mmCIF file of C-alpha atoms in Angstrom:
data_model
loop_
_atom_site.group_PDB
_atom_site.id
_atom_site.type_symbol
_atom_site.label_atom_id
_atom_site.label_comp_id
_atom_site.label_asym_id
_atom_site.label_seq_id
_atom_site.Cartn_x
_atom_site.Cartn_y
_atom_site.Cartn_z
ATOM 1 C CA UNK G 150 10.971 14.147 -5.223
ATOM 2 C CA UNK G 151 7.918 12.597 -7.008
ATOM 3 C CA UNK G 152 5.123 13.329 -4.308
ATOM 4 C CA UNK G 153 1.305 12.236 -3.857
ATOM 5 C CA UNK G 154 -0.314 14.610 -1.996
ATOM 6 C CA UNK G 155 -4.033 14.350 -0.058
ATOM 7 C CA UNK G 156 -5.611 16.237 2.276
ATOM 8 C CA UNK G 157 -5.872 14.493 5.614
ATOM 9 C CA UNK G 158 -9.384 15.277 6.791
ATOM 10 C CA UNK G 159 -11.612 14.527 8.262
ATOM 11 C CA UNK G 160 -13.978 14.592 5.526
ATOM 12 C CA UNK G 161 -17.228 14.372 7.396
ATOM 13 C CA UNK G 162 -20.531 13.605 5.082
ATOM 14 C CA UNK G 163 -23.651 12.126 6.204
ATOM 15 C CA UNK G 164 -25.320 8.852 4.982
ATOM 16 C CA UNK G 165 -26.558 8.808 1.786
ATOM 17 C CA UNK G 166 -24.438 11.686 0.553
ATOM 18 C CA UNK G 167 -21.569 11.486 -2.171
ATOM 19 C CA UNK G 168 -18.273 11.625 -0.474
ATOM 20 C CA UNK G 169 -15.167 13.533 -2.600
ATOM 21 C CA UNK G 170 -11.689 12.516 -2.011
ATOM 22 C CA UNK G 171 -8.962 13.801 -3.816
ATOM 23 C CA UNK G 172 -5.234 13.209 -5.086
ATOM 24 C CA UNK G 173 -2.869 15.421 -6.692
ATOM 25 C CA UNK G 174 0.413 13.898 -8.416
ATOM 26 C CA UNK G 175 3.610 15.457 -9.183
ATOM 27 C CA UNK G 176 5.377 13.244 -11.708
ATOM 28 C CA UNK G 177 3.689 13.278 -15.262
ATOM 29 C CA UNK G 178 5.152 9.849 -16.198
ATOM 30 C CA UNK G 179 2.840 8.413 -14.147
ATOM 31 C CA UNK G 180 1.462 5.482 -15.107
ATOM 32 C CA UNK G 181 -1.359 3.726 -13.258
ATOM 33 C CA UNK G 182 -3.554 5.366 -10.276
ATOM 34 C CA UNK G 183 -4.805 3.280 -6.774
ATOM 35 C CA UNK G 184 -7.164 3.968 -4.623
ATOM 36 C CA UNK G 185 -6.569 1.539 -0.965
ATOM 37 C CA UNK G 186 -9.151 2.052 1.744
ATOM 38 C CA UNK G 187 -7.516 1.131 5.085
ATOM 39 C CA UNK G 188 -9.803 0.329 8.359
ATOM 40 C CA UNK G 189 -8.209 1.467 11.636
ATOM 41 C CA UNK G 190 -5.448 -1.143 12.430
ATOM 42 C CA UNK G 191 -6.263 -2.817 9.315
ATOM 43 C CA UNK G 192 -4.229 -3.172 6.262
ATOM 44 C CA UNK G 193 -4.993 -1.351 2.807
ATOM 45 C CA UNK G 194 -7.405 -3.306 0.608
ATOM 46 C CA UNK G 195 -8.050 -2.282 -2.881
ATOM 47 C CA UNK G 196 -10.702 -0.234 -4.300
ATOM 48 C CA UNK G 197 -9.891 0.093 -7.652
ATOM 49 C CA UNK G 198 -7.330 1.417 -9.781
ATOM 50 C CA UNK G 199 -7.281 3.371 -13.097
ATOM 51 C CA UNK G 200 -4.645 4.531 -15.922
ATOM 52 C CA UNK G 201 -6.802 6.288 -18.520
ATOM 53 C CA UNK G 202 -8.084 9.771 -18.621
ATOM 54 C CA UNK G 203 -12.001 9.527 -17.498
ATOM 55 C CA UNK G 204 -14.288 8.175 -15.354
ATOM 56 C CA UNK G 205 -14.399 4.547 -14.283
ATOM 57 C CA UNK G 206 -17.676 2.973 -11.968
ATOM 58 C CA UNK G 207 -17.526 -0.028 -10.255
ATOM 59 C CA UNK G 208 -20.545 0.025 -7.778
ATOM 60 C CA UNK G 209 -20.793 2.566 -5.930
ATOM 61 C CA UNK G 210 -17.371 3.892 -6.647
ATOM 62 C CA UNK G 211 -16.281 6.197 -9.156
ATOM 63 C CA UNK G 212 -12.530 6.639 -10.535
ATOM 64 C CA UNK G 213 -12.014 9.928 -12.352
ATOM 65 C CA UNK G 214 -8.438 10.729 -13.656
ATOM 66 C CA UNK G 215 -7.285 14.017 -15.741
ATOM 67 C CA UNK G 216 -3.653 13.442 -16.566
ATOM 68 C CA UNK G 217 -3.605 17.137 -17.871
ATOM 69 C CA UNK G 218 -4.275 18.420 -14.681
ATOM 70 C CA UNK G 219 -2.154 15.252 -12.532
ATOM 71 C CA UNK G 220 -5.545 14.839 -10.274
ATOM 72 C CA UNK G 221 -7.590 11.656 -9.396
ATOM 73 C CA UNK G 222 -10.553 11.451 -7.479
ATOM 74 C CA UNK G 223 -12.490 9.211 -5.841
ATOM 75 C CA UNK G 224 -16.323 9.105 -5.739
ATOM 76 C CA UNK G 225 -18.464 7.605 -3.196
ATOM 77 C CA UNK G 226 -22.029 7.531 -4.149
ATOM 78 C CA UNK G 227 -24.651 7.026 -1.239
ATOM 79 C CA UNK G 228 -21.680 6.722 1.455
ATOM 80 C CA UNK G 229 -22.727 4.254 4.312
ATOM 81 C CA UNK G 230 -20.943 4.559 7.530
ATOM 82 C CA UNK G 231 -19.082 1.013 7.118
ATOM 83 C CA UNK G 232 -17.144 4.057 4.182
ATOM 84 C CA UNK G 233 -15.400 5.402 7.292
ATOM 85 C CA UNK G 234 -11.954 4.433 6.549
ATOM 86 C CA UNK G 235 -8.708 5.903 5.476
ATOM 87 C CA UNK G 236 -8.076 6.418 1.744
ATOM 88 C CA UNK G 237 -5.203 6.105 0.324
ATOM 89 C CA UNK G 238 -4.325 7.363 -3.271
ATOM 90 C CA UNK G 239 -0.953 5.468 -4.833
ATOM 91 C CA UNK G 240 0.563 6.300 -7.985
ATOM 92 C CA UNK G 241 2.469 3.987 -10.051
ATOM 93 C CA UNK G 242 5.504 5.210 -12.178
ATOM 94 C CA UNK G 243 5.857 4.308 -15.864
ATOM 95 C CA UNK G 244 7.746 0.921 -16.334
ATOM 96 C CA UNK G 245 8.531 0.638 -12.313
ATOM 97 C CA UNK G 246 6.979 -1.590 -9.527
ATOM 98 C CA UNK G 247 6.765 1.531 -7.258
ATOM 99 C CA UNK G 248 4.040 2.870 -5.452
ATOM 100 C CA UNK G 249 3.690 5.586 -4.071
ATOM 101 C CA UNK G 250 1.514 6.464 -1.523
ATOM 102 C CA UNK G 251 -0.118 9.830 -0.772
ATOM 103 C CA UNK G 252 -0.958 9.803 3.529
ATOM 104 C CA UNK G 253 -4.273 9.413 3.184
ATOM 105 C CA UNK G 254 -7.633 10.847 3.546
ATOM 106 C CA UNK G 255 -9.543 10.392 6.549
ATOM 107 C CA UNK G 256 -13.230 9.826 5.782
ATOM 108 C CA UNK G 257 -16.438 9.895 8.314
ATOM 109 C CA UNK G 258 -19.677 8.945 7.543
ATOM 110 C CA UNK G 259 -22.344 10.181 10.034
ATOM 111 C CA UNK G 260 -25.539 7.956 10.630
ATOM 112 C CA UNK E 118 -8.824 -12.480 2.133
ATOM 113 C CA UNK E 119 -6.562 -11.125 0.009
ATOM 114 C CA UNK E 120 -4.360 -14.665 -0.668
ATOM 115 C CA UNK E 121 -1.219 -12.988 1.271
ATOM 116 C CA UNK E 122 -0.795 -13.743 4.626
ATOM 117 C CA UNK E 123 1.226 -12.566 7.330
ATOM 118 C CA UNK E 124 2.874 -14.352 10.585
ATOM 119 C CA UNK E 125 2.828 -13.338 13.439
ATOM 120 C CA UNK E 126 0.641 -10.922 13.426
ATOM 121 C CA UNK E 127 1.552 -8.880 16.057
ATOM 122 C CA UNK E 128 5.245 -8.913 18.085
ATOM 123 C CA UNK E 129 7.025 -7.894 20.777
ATOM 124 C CA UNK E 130 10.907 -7.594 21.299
ATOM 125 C CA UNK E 131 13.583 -6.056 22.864
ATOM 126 C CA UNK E 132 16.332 -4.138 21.230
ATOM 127 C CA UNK E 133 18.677 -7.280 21.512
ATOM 128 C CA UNK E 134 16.147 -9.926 19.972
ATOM 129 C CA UNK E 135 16.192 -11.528 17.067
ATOM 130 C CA UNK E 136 13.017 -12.330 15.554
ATOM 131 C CA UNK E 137 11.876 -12.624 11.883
ATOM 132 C CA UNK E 138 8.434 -11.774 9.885
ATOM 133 C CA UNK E 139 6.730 -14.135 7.060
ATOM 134 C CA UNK E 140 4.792 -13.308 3.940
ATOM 135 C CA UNK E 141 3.517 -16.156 2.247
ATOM 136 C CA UNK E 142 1.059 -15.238 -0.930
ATOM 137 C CA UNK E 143 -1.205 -18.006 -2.671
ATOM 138 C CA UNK E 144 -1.754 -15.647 -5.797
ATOM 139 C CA UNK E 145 0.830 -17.094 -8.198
ATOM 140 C CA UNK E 146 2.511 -13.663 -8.546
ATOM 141 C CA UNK E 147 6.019 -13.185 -8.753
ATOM 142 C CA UNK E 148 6.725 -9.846 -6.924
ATOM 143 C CA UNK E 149 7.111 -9.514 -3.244
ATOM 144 C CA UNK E 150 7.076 -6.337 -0.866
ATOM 145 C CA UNK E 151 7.993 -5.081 2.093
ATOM 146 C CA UNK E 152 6.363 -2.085 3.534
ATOM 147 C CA UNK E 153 7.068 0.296 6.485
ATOM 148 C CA UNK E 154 3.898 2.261 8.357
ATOM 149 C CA UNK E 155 4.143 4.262 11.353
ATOM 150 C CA UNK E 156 1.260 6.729 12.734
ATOM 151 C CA UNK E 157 0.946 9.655 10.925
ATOM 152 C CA UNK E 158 3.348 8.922 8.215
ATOM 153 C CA UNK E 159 2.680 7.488 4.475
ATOM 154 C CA UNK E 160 3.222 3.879 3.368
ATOM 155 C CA UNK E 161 7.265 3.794 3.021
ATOM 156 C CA UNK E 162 8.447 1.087 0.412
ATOM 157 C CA UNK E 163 11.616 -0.964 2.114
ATOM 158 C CA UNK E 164 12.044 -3.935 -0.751
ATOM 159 C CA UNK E 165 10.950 -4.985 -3.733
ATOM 160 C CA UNK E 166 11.508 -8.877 -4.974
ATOM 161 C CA UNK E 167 10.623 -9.738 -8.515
ATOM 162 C CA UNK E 168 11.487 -13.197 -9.248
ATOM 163 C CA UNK E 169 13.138 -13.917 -5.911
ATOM 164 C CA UNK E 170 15.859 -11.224 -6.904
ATOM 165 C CA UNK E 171 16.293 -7.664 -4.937
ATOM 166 C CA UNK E 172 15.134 -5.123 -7.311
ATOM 167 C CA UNK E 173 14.976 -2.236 -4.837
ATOM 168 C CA UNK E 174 16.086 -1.262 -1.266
ATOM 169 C CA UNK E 175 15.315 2.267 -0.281
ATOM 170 C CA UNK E 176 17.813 2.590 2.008
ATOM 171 C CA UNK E 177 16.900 0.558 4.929
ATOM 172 C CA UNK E 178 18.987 0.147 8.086
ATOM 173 C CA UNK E 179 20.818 -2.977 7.820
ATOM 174 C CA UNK E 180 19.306 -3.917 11.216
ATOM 175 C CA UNK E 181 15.982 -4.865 8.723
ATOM 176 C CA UNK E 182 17.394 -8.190 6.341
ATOM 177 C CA UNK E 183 15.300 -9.716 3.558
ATOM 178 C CA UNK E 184 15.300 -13.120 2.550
ATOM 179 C CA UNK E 185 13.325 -14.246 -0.690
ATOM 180 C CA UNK E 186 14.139 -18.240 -1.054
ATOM 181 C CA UNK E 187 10.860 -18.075 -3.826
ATOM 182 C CA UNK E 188 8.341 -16.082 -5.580
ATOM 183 C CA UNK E 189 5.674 -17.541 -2.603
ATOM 184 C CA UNK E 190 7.433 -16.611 0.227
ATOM 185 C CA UNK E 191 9.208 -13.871 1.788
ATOM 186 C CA UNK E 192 10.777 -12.927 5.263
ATOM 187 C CA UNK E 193 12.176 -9.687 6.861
ATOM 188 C CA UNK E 194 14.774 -10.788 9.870
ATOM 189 C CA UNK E 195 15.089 -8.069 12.334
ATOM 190 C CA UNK E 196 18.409 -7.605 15.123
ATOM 191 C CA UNK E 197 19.111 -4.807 17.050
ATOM 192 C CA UNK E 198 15.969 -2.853 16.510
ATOM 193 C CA UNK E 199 15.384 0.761 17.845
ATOM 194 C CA UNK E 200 12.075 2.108 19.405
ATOM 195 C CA UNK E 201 11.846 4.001 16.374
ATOM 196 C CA UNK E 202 11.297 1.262 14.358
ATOM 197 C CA UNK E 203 7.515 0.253 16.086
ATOM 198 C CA UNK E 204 5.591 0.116 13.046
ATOM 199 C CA UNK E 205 3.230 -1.948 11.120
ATOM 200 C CA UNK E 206 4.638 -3.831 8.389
ATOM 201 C CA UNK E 207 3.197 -4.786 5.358
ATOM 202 C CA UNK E 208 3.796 -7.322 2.625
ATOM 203 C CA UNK E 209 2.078 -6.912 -0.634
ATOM 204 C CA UNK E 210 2.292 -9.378 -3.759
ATOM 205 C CA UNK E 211 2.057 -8.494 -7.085
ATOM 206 C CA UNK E 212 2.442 -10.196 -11.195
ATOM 207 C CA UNK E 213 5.877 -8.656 -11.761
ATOM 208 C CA UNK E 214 4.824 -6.835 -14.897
ATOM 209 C CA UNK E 215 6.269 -3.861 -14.656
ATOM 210 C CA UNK E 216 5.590 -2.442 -18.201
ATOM 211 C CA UNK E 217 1.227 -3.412 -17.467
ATOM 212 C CA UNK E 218 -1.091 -0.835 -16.670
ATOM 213 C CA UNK E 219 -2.602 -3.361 -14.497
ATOM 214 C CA UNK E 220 0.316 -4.380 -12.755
ATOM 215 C CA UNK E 221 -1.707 -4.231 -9.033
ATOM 216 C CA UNK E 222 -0.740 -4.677 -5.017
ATOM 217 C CA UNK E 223 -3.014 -6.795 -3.053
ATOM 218 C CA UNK E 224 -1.494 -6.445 0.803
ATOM 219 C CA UNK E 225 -1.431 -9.264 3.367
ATOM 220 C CA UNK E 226 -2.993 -8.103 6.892
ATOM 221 C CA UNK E 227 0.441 -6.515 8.609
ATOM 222 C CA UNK E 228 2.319 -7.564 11.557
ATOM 223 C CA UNK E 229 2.057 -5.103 13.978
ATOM 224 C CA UNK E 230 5.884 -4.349 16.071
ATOM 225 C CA UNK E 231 6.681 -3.137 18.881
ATOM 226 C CA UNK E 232 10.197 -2.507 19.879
ATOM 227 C CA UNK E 233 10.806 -2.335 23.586
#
C-alpha cells in the first residue's frame, strides 16, 4: 500500500513566524512531490510542486525534498493568517497519472 | 480561477434520483479526473481519462458512471446513491504526460452532494 502520511494538526504559529509542515512517503519510485492548500469548503489549489532533491522558493514558500530519507516539507516564511488552510502533500508515482494524497495538515495562524 | 469548472456546484438528491455532474476545463490538457472527498478522509482517486479513454477506475460502485465524449469535458452520472456517498467531488485536469516531472493537477471548485 503506497501511503502519504501527515500529521493532522493543528499546527498553531503566530503571525510572522515560519510555519513547518511535513510529509513522509512510502514508495521510493516516487516521482514528483505537491503541495495543495485547501480553504474550508474550498477545493485544493496548488502551491507548488517539486521532483529534485533540495530546496525550491517561490515567495514566501519553500519546497525541501530528501529522497534518501522519503520526506518533503513545506516552509512558510512570515505566515499571515489568510495561511490558515489545510495542506495537503501528494505524491506522484514514476510514469503514472496518480496522486496520492496524504490527509492533510491543518494549519492556524494566530493574529 | 483555475480554468476547470464545475456544475452544479452544490446538489441535492434522493436515493432514487438521477442526476449527473460536469467538468469542463479551458486549459488545453488532455487528462481528466474524478475525485472523491468526505470529512476526515484523504482525497480518493475514482477515474482517470487521458485522451477521452478510461485509464483507471479504482473500484468505484457502479452506481458512480463516467462519461468522457472529449479531452474538455467530463461528467460523472449518479443512480441509486447511498447516504454514504455525501461527499465533495472534485475534477482536476491535467497535460497527460505521464513520463514529465511536471506533469501537474489544477482542480475545478467541487460540487458539493448530498444524498438524502
Amino acid at each position: 500500500q503506497k501511503e502519504v502520511e501527515q500529521n493532522s494538526g493543528p499546527l498553531s504559529v503566530p503571525e510572522g513566524a515560519i510555519a513547518s509542515l511535513n510529509c513522509t512517503y512510502s514508495d521510493r519510485g516516487s516521482q514528483s512531490f505537491f503541495w495543495y492548500r485547501q480553504y474550508s469548503g474550498k477545493s485544493p489549489e496548488l502551491i507548488m510542486f517539486i521532483y529534485s532533491n533540495g530546496d525550491k522558493e517561490d515567495g514566501r514558500f519553500t519546497a525541501q525534498l530528501n529522497k534518501a530519507s522519503q520526506y518533503v516539507s513545506l516552509l512558510i516564511r512570515d505566515s499571515q493568517p489568510s495561511d490558515s488552510a489545510t495542506y495537503l502533500c501528494a505524491v506522484r508515482m514514476d510514469s503514472s497519472y496518480k496522486l496520492i494524497f496524504g490527509s492533510g495538515t491543518r494549519l492556524l495562524v494566530r493574529p | 480561477e483555475t480554468g476547470v469548472t464545475q456544475t452544479p456546484r452544490h446538489l441535492v438528491m434522493g436515493m432514487t434520483n438521477k442526476k449527473s455532474l460536469k467538468c469542463e476545463q479551458h486549459l488545453g490538457h488532455n487528462a481528466m479526473y474524478w475525485y472523491k472527498q468526505s470529512a476526515k478522509k484523504p482525497l480518493e482517486l475514482m477515474f482517470v481519462y487521458n485522451f477521452k479513454e478510461q485509464t483507471e477506475n479504482n473500484s468505484v460502485p457502479s452506481r458512480f458512471s463516467p462519461e468522457c465524449p472529449n479531452s474538455s469535458h467530463l461528467f460523472l452520472h449518479l443512480h441509486t446513491l447511498q447516504p454514504e456517498d455525501s461527499a465533495l467531488y472534485l475534477c482536476a485536469s491535467s497535460q497527460g504526460y505521464r513520463d514529465s516531472y511536471q506533469e501537474t493537477q489544477y482542480f475545478g471548485p467541487g460540487t458539493r452532494l448530498l444524498v438524502l
